Amino acid sequence: MQPSIFNVRVPLEAAGEVFLMNTFTDAQLIVSSDVADLLDKVEQQGTNGWTSDERDALTTLAENGFIVESRDADWNNVHQYFQSVRESRDQLRMTVLTTLQCNFACDYCIQGDHGDYNKTAAKMSLETAARVAAWAERRLDDLGARSYALTFFGGEPLLNLPVVYYLAERMWNACQTRGVSMLINIITNGLLLTPEVVDRLVPFGLNGVKITLDGDRDTHNRMRPLRGGQGTFDKIINNVRQIAHKTRVAIGGNFDMETADSYPALLDFLKEQEFADQLSKVAFKPVIREPKTPQAPPLPGSKFIRLTAVGESKPLGGACMSSAGAAVSTTSGCDSCHMLDDQMSFLREETRKRGFPTVDGVHMGPCEIHRRHAHTISPDGSLYACPGFAADATQSVGHIDGRTETRRAEATSRFEALAAWKECSDCAFIPVCAGGCSVAAYTELGTIDKPNCHKPAMEAGLIALAHRTAAERTAVAIN
Ligand code: SF4
Ligand code: SF4
């Protein structure tokens, strides 16, 4: 008998109470400190010498996973869990990049330069879309999946509406025929998101849209201008106003060291809007930029956020490059990377203070890349392990036409072996983090085999969760 590796605890202000959580079972308890102390004693004392009250407490702790047979049992559980996530056939997930073109010119964008890129970047043809749909139908049949999640992403996915409409309708019919439930999500900059688009997709299972706002009006207009330089904030807000009652709308945002301070003003602005109560989620993530010198220390005054390998100076940083599937999908793992130590925790609490649903900063993974039956498909039909890698052809793991090529086979092997969390020692957050975002690790560290880590942000999320849970319990008691 011994305490689980995945126990975390937060002392509460109330005299002698402790918030206990096990990140594997997700059990959460508020107990007196002497009960929490039992966890420290259990390893030395074994099964003998306990009072009957202590035995009762130990039984409760064991039932909730705080006490396990052995460390091996803990590790076996977590290995099996990751394996079951990886192999789950319940849902087929597809993120389709309808185009890599974009009408915005965001300075930080992962998908290409900002010169003639818009004219030359790939766009899926209807002929390719038909082959994608046929491939997806075969995958549904092979898997016997009960549900199908289709996410449109880009570039700006709504620049290719014919493909969006074609795939939505054809896959809806394919799912209906097979008795499979279907959801559509769209990750968009929001500029072309009109009521007509939403009305057209609702009958095919539109679940929600995620729109990016990069700070308050001035900051957003600076960060996310049109290619001609004009601001986009007012137009996007006007579009949200028109569609918020028709589908779920989540707001995301990408911040860096310079822009994080503008987000409270954005939150205040959103709170004043008539659609505020209809926002399904509000969550922000840090911009990840490729370092000029891998693993170089941050430059003094640098506005970019650096991600650091575990064990080297300040730990961690995970951030989803894509947010694909995030925020509007309850099953998405992409929210798993919304962290950046102080700024991340600060913005999360500012968001919560204003009453918006957001991520809790603790339950973050494992994300899409850990699922065998989650696919990202680029405009030419190439397959990727996750949207964050889709701008890099060397990371393609296959093609819808089944072609076999050495480079894709090698990439497949790399992603099959993905288990960066094995380098996380006995971190208690492994079940809810899985080593963080592999795209961030690759971008910053040049490898997917190392974790990237925002443990301080997870710890801050845990502390906030503990205090919220204690406050809710008090409120219930008072009522
Ligand atoms: S599991 Fe996550 S929080 Fe823990 S060391 Fe690994 S990357 Fe960091
Ligand atoms: S590896 Fe990163 S970008 Fe890819 S799905 Fe996971 S969180 Fe998202």
XYZ file of C-alpha atoms in Angstrom, residues 40-462:
423
model
C 2.482 10.305 4.298
C 2.306 7.615 6.946
C 0.782 4.883 4.838
C 3.967 3.958 3.054
C 5.941 3.379 6.241
C 3.223 1.831 8.352
C 1.704 -0.622 5.865
C -1.589 -2.245 6.852
C -1.092 -2.558 10.595
C -1.544 -0.337 13.622
C -4.389 1.894 12.436
C -7.334 2.965 14.582
C -10.770 2.179 13.255
C -11.319 5.841 12.241
C -8.026 5.808 10.398
C -8.996 2.582 8.667
C -12.239 4.172 7.475
C -10.341 7.170 6.156
C -7.801 4.927 4.423
C -10.602 2.939 2.803
C -12.123 6.139 1.409
C -8.734 7.301 0.179
C -8.074 3.942 -1.484
C -11.536 3.891 -3.112
C -10.724 7.248 -4.691
C -7.318 6.188 -5.933
C -5.229 8.176 -3.436
C -3.758 4.944 -2.113
C -2.607 2.253 -4.524
C -1.080 -1.153 -4.251
C 2.286 -0.080 -5.625
C 4.018 2.389 -7.903
C 3.887 -0.270 -10.610
C 0.113 -0.348 -10.297
C 0.013 3.426 -10.779
C 2.228 3.243 -13.863
C 0.285 0.331 -15.316
C -2.927 2.279 -14.899
C -1.587 5.317 -16.661
C -0.028 3.276 -19.473
C -3.324 1.504 -20.024
C -5.171 4.794 -19.956
C -2.953 6.346 -22.631
C -3.242 3.163 -24.646
C -7.033 3.217 -24.443
C -7.096 6.884 -25.486
C -4.806 6.069 -28.389
C -6.751 3.075 -29.629
C -10.301 4.236 -28.933
C -12.518 3.512 -31.933
C -15.583 5.274 -30.562
C -15.062 8.416 -32.545
C -13.420 9.215 -35.868
C -12.004 12.743 -35.801
C -10.965 14.642 -38.866
C -9.565 18.137 -39.133
C -9.711 19.274 -42.744
C -7.582 22.197 -43.863
C -9.759 23.443 -46.694
C -7.047 25.898 -47.697
C -3.777 27.277 -46.415
C -4.740 30.671 -47.788
C -5.765 33.361 -45.366
C -7.236 36.825 -45.634
C -5.372 37.927 -42.513
C -1.704 38.749 -42.126
C -1.002 37.752 -38.546
C 2.603 38.323 -37.709
C 2.950 35.075 -35.753
C 1.081 32.705 -38.082
C 2.633 29.279 -38.573
C 1.309 28.912 -42.073
C 3.641 30.645 -44.387
C 4.995 34.046 -45.193
C 2.975 37.144 -45.668
C 3.971 38.241 -49.145
C 2.275 36.483 -52.043
C 1.422 33.553 -49.857
C -2.306 34.112 -50.125
C -2.232 33.752 -53.893
C -0.054 30.669 -53.988
C -1.002 28.675 -50.906
C -2.780 25.392 -51.452
C -6.561 25.136 -51.633
C -8.473 21.864 -51.628
C -10.291 21.128 -54.874
C -13.761 19.617 -54.956
C -12.236 16.576 -56.606
C -9.860 16.111 -53.634
C -12.736 16.767 -51.241
C -14.632 13.883 -52.879
C -11.626 11.610 -52.317
C -11.351 12.814 -48.712
C -15.018 11.964 -48.163
C -14.614 8.511 -49.721
C -11.580 7.895 -47.507
C -13.515 9.049 -44.438
C -16.421 6.752 -45.284
C -14.041 3.808 -45.485
C -12.507 4.810 -42.153
C -15.961 4.943 -40.565
C -16.694 1.465 -41.841
C -13.336 0.055 -40.752
C -13.601 1.535 -37.276
C -17.270 0.987 -36.619
C -17.171 4.389 -34.926
C -20.284 5.625 -33.185
C -19.557 9.277 -33.772
C -17.739 11.463 -36.250
C -16.228 14.886 -35.543
C -15.345 17.061 -38.513
C -13.378 20.253 -37.886
C -12.732 22.817 -40.589
C -9.475 24.655 -40.209
C -6.911 26.402 -42.383
C -5.494 28.967 -43.318
C -8.927 30.451 -43.160
C -11.337 27.576 -43.847
C -14.207 29.792 -44.946
C -12.185 30.981 -47.950
C -13.126 27.625 -49.458
C -16.839 27.405 -48.802
C -17.606 25.006 -51.682
C -15.420 22.361 -50.028
C -16.856 23.134 -46.587
C -20.405 22.699 -47.855
C -19.589 19.637 -49.924
C -17.855 17.757 -47.118
C -20.467 18.764 -44.538
C -23.358 17.505 -46.632
C -21.713 14.360 -47.938
C -20.395 13.287 -44.540
C -23.727 14.071 -42.913
C -25.413 11.730 -45.364
C -22.703 9.101 -44.860
C -23.194 9.271 -41.093
C -26.974 9.161 -41.343
C -26.770 6.038 -43.483
C -24.497 4.371 -40.940
C -26.320 5.497 -37.807
C -23.295 7.526 -36.724
C -23.727 10.853 -34.911
C -21.876 13.795 -36.442
C -20.572 17.132 -35.206
C -18.975 19.938 -37.158
C -16.697 22.549 -35.629
C -15.073 25.470 -37.399
C -11.931 27.298 -36.338
C -12.121 30.625 -38.131
C -10.901 34.174 -37.906
C -14.582 35.128 -38.028
C -14.450 37.621 -40.873
C -16.534 35.540 -43.283
C -18.719 33.912 -40.678
C -22.101 35.151 -41.799
C -25.558 33.940 -40.747
C -25.876 32.360 -44.199
C -22.836 30.148 -43.571
C -24.168 29.067 -40.201
C -27.677 28.427 -41.521
C -26.249 26.282 -44.269
C -24.237 24.120 -41.840
C -26.608 23.765 -38.893
C -28.666 21.037 -40.616
C -25.451 19.020 -41.064
C -24.552 18.998 -37.382
C -22.773 22.303 -36.814
C -21.740 22.121 -33.175
C -19.912 25.393 -32.814
C -17.377 27.852 -34.088
C -14.198 29.088 -32.510
C -13.159 32.628 -33.298
C -9.858 34.242 -32.468
C -9.597 37.691 -30.912
C -6.061 38.709 -30.078
C -6.673 41.245 -27.348
C -8.761 44.391 -27.130
C -9.851 46.284 -30.241
C -6.596 48.156 -30.855
C -4.370 45.212 -30.044
C -6.395 42.799 -32.144
C -6.372 45.191 -35.104
C -2.610 45.445 -34.811
C -2.075 41.681 -34.369
C -4.651 40.425 -36.858
C -4.962 42.919 -39.684
C -6.220 42.183 -43.157
C -3.545 41.717 -45.751
C -4.114 45.331 -46.704
C -3.500 46.364 -43.089
C -7.110 47.271 -42.174
C -8.457 46.328 -38.750
C -10.835 43.391 -38.383
C -12.185 43.597 -34.834
C -15.479 45.438 -35.488
C -16.450 43.259 -38.417
C -15.794 40.060 -36.450
C -17.783 41.264 -33.448
C -20.636 42.206 -35.738
C -20.589 38.700 -37.207
C -20.592 37.125 -33.744
C -23.553 39.307 -32.820
C -25.502 37.904 -35.760
C -24.746 34.237 -35.264
C -24.392 33.743 -31.498
C -28.016 32.679 -31.123
C -27.672 30.130 -33.923
C -24.671 28.061 -32.799
C -22.157 27.814 -29.989
C -19.418 30.402 -30.161
C -16.095 30.035 -28.386
C -13.556 32.831 -28.226
C -9.855 32.068 -28.324
C -6.867 34.348 -28.493
C -3.102 34.213 -28.897
C -1.099 36.391 -26.566
C 2.539 37.230 -26.158
C 4.376 39.151 -23.491
C 3.356 42.465 -25.037
C -0.314 41.800 -25.615
C -1.368 39.797 -22.529
C -2.220 42.993 -20.654
C -4.842 43.970 -23.228
C -6.982 40.881 -22.585
C -8.810 42.134 -19.475
C -10.129 45.023 -21.601
C -11.257 42.504 -24.222
C -13.018 40.496 -21.516
C -14.744 43.636 -20.225
C -15.856 44.441 -23.759
C -17.201 40.910 -24.303
C -19.020 41.009 -20.982
C -20.950 44.088 -22.119
C -22.154 42.459 -25.338
C -25.652 41.065 -25.634
C -24.173 37.737 -26.716
C -21.969 37.415 -23.603
C -24.150 34.729 -22.027
C -24.084 32.685 -25.197
C -20.321 32.245 -25.395
C -19.568 28.574 -24.830
C -15.950 29.083 -23.845
C -13.361 31.831 -23.590
C -9.743 30.699 -23.378
C -6.449 32.195 -24.455
C -3.119 30.632 -25.298
C 0.397 31.904 -25.845
C 1.898 32.417 -29.259
C 4.730 29.987 -29.916
C 7.555 31.274 -32.034
C 10.476 29.425 -33.425
C 13.592 30.436 -31.520
C 16.416 31.927 -33.562
C 18.843 29.804 -31.570
C 17.268 26.630 -30.220
C 17.182 26.596 -26.443
C 18.837 29.997 -26.196
C 17.949 31.884 -23.037
C 15.301 34.558 -23.401
C 16.647 37.867 -24.553
C 16.232 40.623 -21.992
C 13.046 42.453 -22.849
C 11.994 39.834 -25.384
C 8.281 39.826 -25.966
C 8.252 36.215 -27.067
C 7.534 33.426 -24.699
C 10.135 30.754 -24.510
C 9.404 27.106 -23.903
C 11.967 25.184 -21.937
C 12.684 21.506 -21.601
C 11.886 19.894 -18.301
C 14.813 20.026 -15.997
C 16.425 23.028 -17.610
C 15.969 26.385 -15.929
C 12.326 27.410 -15.762
C 10.113 24.483 -16.586
C 7.648 24.158 -19.286
C 5.393 25.592 -21.829
C 2.691 23.920 -23.769
C 0.495 25.695 -26.206
C -1.632 24.370 -28.975
C -0.507 25.875 -32.232
C -3.816 25.119 -33.784
C -6.552 24.889 -31.196
C -8.223 22.626 -33.673
C -11.307 21.091 -32.199
C -10.797 23.045 -29.041
C -13.213 25.128 -27.105
C -16.326 24.041 -28.878
C -15.770 20.356 -28.421
C -16.066 18.813 -25.019
C -13.780 16.033 -26.108
C -10.997 18.038 -27.601
C -7.581 17.805 -26.126
C -6.292 20.921 -27.741
C -7.326 22.976 -24.803
C -4.784 20.879 -23.037
C -2.030 23.420 -23.970
C -3.619 26.677 -22.905
C -0.896 27.636 -20.405
C 1.792 30.126 -19.855
C 2.678 30.380 -16.246
C 1.774 33.748 -14.821
C 0.057 35.244 -17.837
C -1.902 32.095 -18.495
C -3.075 31.821 -14.913
C -3.827 35.531 -14.731
C -5.965 35.492 -17.878
C -7.768 32.350 -16.788
C -8.785 33.953 -13.511
C -9.723 37.229 -15.221
C -11.931 35.232 -17.582
C -13.529 33.322 -14.754
C -14.118 36.491 -12.715
C -16.305 37.795 -15.496
C -18.357 34.631 -15.486
C -17.226 33.142 -18.807
C -16.780 29.355 -19.106
C -13.092 28.585 -19.505
C -10.516 25.836 -19.021
C -9.496 25.030 -15.457
C -5.797 24.732 -16.240
C -5.554 21.253 -14.746
C -7.430 18.953 -17.118
C -5.365 19.526 -20.242
C -4.570 16.271 -22.007
C -3.936 13.916 -23.681
C -4.614 15.846 -26.878
C -5.470 14.830 -30.450
C -1.965 13.796 -31.325
C -2.260 10.881 -28.888
C -5.273 9.453 -30.730
C -4.709 7.034 -33.558
C -8.087 7.786 -35.086
C -7.752 11.567 -35.177
C -6.495 12.799 -38.540
C -5.522 16.128 -40.001
C -5.881 16.362 -43.771
C -4.166 19.076 -45.770
C -5.539 20.542 -49.024
C -3.675 17.964 -51.154
C -4.928 14.990 -49.127
C -1.787 14.485 -47.044
C -2.383 13.166 -43.545
C -0.852 14.597 -40.369
C -0.834 13.554 -36.724
C -2.186 16.930 -35.641
C -3.003 20.326 -37.140
C 0.076 21.939 -35.652
C 2.322 19.897 -37.948
C 0.328 20.395 -41.126
C 2.446 23.300 -42.355
C 5.454 20.976 -42.595
C 5.325 18.358 -45.365
C 8.169 16.425 -43.757
C 5.816 15.569 -40.896
C 3.136 13.969 -43.071
C 2.249 10.480 -41.873
C 0.368 9.321 -44.960
C -1.981 10.273 -47.751
C -5.629 9.557 -48.404
C -4.690 7.721 -51.598
C -2.645 5.224 -49.564
C 0.652 5.986 -51.302
C 3.680 4.639 -49.479
C 6.769 6.794 -49.206
C 9.782 6.442 -46.965
C 9.509 9.920 -45.480
C 5.872 9.394 -44.492
C 6.627 5.955 -43.072
C 9.434 7.461 -41.004
C 7.163 10.231 -39.735
C 4.529 7.633 -38.836
C 7.095 5.732 -36.775
C 8.083 8.910 -34.957
C 4.509 9.730 -34.017
C 3.672 6.115 -33.157
C 6.462 6.199 -30.593
C 5.366 9.525 -29.135
C 5.534 9.363 -25.337
C 7.349 12.478 -24.192
C 5.734 12.102 -20.782
C 8.070 9.190 -20.125
C 10.704 11.882 -19.543
C 8.539 13.570 -16.929
C 9.857 11.423 -14.099
C 7.077 10.959 -11.537
C 5.270 14.246 -12.178
C 1.798 14.065 -10.637
C 0.280 15.831 -13.655
C 1.149 13.181 -16.237
C -2.431 11.823 -16.609
C -3.806 15.293 -17.338
C -0.870 16.677 -19.304
C 0.859 13.802 -21.112
C 4.018 15.861 -21.526
C 2.418 18.917 -23.114
C 2.159 20.045 -26.710
C 4.399 18.163 -29.130
C 4.219 20.957 -31.674
C 5.596 23.384 -29.117
C 8.315 20.887 -28.233
C 9.214 20.441 -31.893
C 9.144 24.149 -32.616
C 11.191 25.137 -29.626
C 13.346 22.109 -28.963
C 13.535 20.454 -32.366
C 12.096 17.152 -31.159
C 8.778 15.626 -30.228
C 10.500 13.279 -27.814
C 10.947 15.847 -25.075
C 8.146 17.220 -22.961
C 7.429 20.884 -22.944
C 6.219 21.992 -19.641
C 4.131 24.638 -17.957
C 4.011 22.998 -14.595
C 3.799 26.304 -12.723
C 0.656 27.140 -14.694
C -0.822 23.736 -13.877
C -0.008 24.257 -10.233
C -1.652 27.679 -10.326
C -4.697 26.071 -11.972
C -4.781 23.451 -9.251
